[in-house]
XYZ file of C-alpha atoms in Angstrom:
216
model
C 98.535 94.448 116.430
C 98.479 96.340 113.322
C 98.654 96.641 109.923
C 102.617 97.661 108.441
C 103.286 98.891 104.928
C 106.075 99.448 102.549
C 105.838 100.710 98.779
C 108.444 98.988 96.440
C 108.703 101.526 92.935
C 108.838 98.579 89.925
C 108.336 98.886 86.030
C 109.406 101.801 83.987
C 106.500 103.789 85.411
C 107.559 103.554 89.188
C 104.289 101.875 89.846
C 104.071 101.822 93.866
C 103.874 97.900 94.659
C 102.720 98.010 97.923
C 104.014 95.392 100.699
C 100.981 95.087 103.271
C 101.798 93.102 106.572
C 100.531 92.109 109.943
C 102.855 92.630 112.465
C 101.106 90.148 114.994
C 101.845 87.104 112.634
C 104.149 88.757 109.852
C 102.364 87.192 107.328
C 102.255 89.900 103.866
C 100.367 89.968 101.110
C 102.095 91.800 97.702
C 99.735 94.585 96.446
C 100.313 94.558 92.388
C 103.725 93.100 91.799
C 103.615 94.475 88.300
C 107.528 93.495 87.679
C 111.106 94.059 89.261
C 110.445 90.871 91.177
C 113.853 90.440 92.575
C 113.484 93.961 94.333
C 110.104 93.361 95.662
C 111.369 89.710 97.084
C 114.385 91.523 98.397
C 111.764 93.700 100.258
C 109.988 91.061 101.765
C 113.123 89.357 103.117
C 114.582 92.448 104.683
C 111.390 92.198 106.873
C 111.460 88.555 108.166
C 108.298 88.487 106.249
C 106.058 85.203 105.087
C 103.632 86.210 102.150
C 101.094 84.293 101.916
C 98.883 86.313 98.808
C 99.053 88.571 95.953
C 96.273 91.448 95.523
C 95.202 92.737 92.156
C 93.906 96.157 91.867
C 93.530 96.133 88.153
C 94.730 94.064 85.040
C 97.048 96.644 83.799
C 100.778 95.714 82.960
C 102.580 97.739 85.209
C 100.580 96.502 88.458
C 100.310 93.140 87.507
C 102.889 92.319 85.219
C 104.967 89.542 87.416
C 101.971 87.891 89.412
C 102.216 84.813 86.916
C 106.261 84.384 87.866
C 105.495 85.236 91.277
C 103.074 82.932 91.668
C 105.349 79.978 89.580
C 108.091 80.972 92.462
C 106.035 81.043 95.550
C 102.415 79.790 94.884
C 100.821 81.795 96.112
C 97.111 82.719 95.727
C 95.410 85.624 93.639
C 93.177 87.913 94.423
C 91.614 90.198 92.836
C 90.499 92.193 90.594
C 87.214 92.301 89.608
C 86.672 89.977 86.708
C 85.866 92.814 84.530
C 89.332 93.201 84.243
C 89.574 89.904 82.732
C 90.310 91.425 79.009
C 92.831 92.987 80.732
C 95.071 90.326 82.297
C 94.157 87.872 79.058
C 96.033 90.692 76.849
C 98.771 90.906 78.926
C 101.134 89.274 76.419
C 100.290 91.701 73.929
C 100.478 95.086 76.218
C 103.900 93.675 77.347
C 105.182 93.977 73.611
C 103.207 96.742 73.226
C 105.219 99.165 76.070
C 108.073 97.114 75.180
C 108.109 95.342 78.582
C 109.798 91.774 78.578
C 107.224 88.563 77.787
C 104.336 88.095 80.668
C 101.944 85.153 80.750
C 98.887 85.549 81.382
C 97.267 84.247 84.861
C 93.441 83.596 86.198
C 92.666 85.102 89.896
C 92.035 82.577 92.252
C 89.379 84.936 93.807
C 87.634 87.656 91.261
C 86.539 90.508 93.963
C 83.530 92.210 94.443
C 82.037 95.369 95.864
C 81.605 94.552 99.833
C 84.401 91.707 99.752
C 86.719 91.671 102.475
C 90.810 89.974 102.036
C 92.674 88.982 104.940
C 96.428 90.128 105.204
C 97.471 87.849 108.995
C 95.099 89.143 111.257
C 93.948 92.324 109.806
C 91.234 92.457 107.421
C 90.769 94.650 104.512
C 87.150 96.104 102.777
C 87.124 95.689 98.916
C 85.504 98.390 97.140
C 84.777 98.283 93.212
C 85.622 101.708 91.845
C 85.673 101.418 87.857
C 86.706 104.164 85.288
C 90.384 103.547 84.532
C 88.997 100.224 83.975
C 85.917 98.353 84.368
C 87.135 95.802 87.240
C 89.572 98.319 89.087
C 88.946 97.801 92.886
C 90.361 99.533 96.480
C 91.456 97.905 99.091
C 90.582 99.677 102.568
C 92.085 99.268 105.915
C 89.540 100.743 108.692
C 91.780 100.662 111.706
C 94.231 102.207 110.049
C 92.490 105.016 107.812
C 94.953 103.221 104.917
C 93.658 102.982 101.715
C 95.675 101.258 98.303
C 93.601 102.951 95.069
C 95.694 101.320 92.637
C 94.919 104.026 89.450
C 92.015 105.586 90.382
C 93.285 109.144 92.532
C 96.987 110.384 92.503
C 97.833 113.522 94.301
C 97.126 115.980 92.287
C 95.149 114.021 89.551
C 93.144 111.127 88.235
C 93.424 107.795 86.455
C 93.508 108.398 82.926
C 90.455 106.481 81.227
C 91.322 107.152 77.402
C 91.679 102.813 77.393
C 89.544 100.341 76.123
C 86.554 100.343 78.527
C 88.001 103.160 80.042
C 85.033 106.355 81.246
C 85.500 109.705 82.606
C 82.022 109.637 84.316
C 82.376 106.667 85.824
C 85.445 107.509 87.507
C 84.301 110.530 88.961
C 81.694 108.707 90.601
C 83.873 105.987 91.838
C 86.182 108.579 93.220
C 83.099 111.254 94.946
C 80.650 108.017 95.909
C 83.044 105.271 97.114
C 86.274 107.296 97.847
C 84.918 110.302 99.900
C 82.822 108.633 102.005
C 85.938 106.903 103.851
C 86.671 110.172 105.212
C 88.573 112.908 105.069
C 91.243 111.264 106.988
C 92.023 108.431 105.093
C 95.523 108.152 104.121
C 95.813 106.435 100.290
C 98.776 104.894 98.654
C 98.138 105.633 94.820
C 99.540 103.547 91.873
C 101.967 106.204 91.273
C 103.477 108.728 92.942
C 103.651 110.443 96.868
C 100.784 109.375 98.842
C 98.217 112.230 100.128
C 94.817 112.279 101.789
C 90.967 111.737 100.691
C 90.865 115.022 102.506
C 93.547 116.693 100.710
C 92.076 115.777 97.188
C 88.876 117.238 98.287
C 89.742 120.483 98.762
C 92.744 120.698 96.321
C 92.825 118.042 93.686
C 91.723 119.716 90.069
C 89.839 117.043 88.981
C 87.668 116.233 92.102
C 87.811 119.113 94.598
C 84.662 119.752 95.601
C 84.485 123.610 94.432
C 84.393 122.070 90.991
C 80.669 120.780 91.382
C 79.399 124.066 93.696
């Protein structure tokens, strides 16, 4: 028994929508379907796959841009993210016109998530972990057995979430990253919001934003 995943590019800004499953009861939860729904449906079927969730790292646009049609065509619960991102997903109308993205609605999480929450994908379970900066509710989802960890905007390889947004903070996300990120360990394997996936590890030592030479 295990936990399966498969990243599905949508939006203009090739966000990585993440399909998580367990592949005991192939049951799948959708990790920020920010748009392209047809593609990340076509993903799920290819896969004999049952979702029965969505998961919200953050209220941004491109990562949760089509969780109100998804959830109009499947009903499916939402969870996630923190409800500091609330601002967020209630100005989701206006970011779509903003970026020039077709119309959203707007949507309330069944489930706001909190630092030390758990979410169930099947079988396998999943730690929550509130790391703010990019915005004030952004969480993680973390996958012990597996050493698999979804950061949404926080890391990339190679860089950082940016945090010039409303509510945005440098600081803060430099914390989130060194004092809930790098205590996973080394090992953990992370699927960013954008971009190839890479290690905490591998950030540590090479990232120019967090590598640990930068603070001695």
């Amino acid at each position: 028994m295990a936990l399966q995943f498969h990243t599905v590019p949508v939006t203009p800004f090739q966000q990585n929508c993440t399909l998580l499953w367990c592949d005991q009861t192939m049951r799948a939860a959708v990790v920020d379907p920010g748009g392209d729904l047809e593609r990340i449906l076509s993903a799920v079927e290819e896969r004999g796959l049952t979702l029965e969730k969505i998961l919200l790292t953050h209220g941004h646009l491109d990562h949760v841009g089509g969780t109100a049609a998804l959830v109009a065509q499947k009903q499916l619960p939402v969870e996630g993210p923190h409800r500091e991102d609330a601002f967020w997903i209630e100005q989701l109308p206006m970011q779509a016109q903003m970026f020039g993205f077709p119309a959203v609605e707007t949507f309330t999480p069944d489930r706001w998530l909190e630092q030390g929450d758990t979410v169930t994908v099947g079988d396998e379970t999943l730690e929550v972990h509130h790391c703010p900066g990019h915005t004030p509710g952004h969480v993680i989802f973390f996958h012990r057995p597996s050493n698999l960890a979804l950061v949404g905007d926080v890391l990339f390889a190679g860089s950082i979430g940016r945090t010039d947004f409303p509510k945005g903070d440098h600081d803060t996300l430099i914390r989130s990253i060194t004092e809930k990120l790098w205590p996973l360990g080394d090992e953990v394997r992370f699927v960013p919001g954008h971009g190839p996936m890479s290690t905490f590890g591998q950030e540590r030592q090479t990232n120019p934003f967090v590598a640990d030479k930068r603070f001695g």
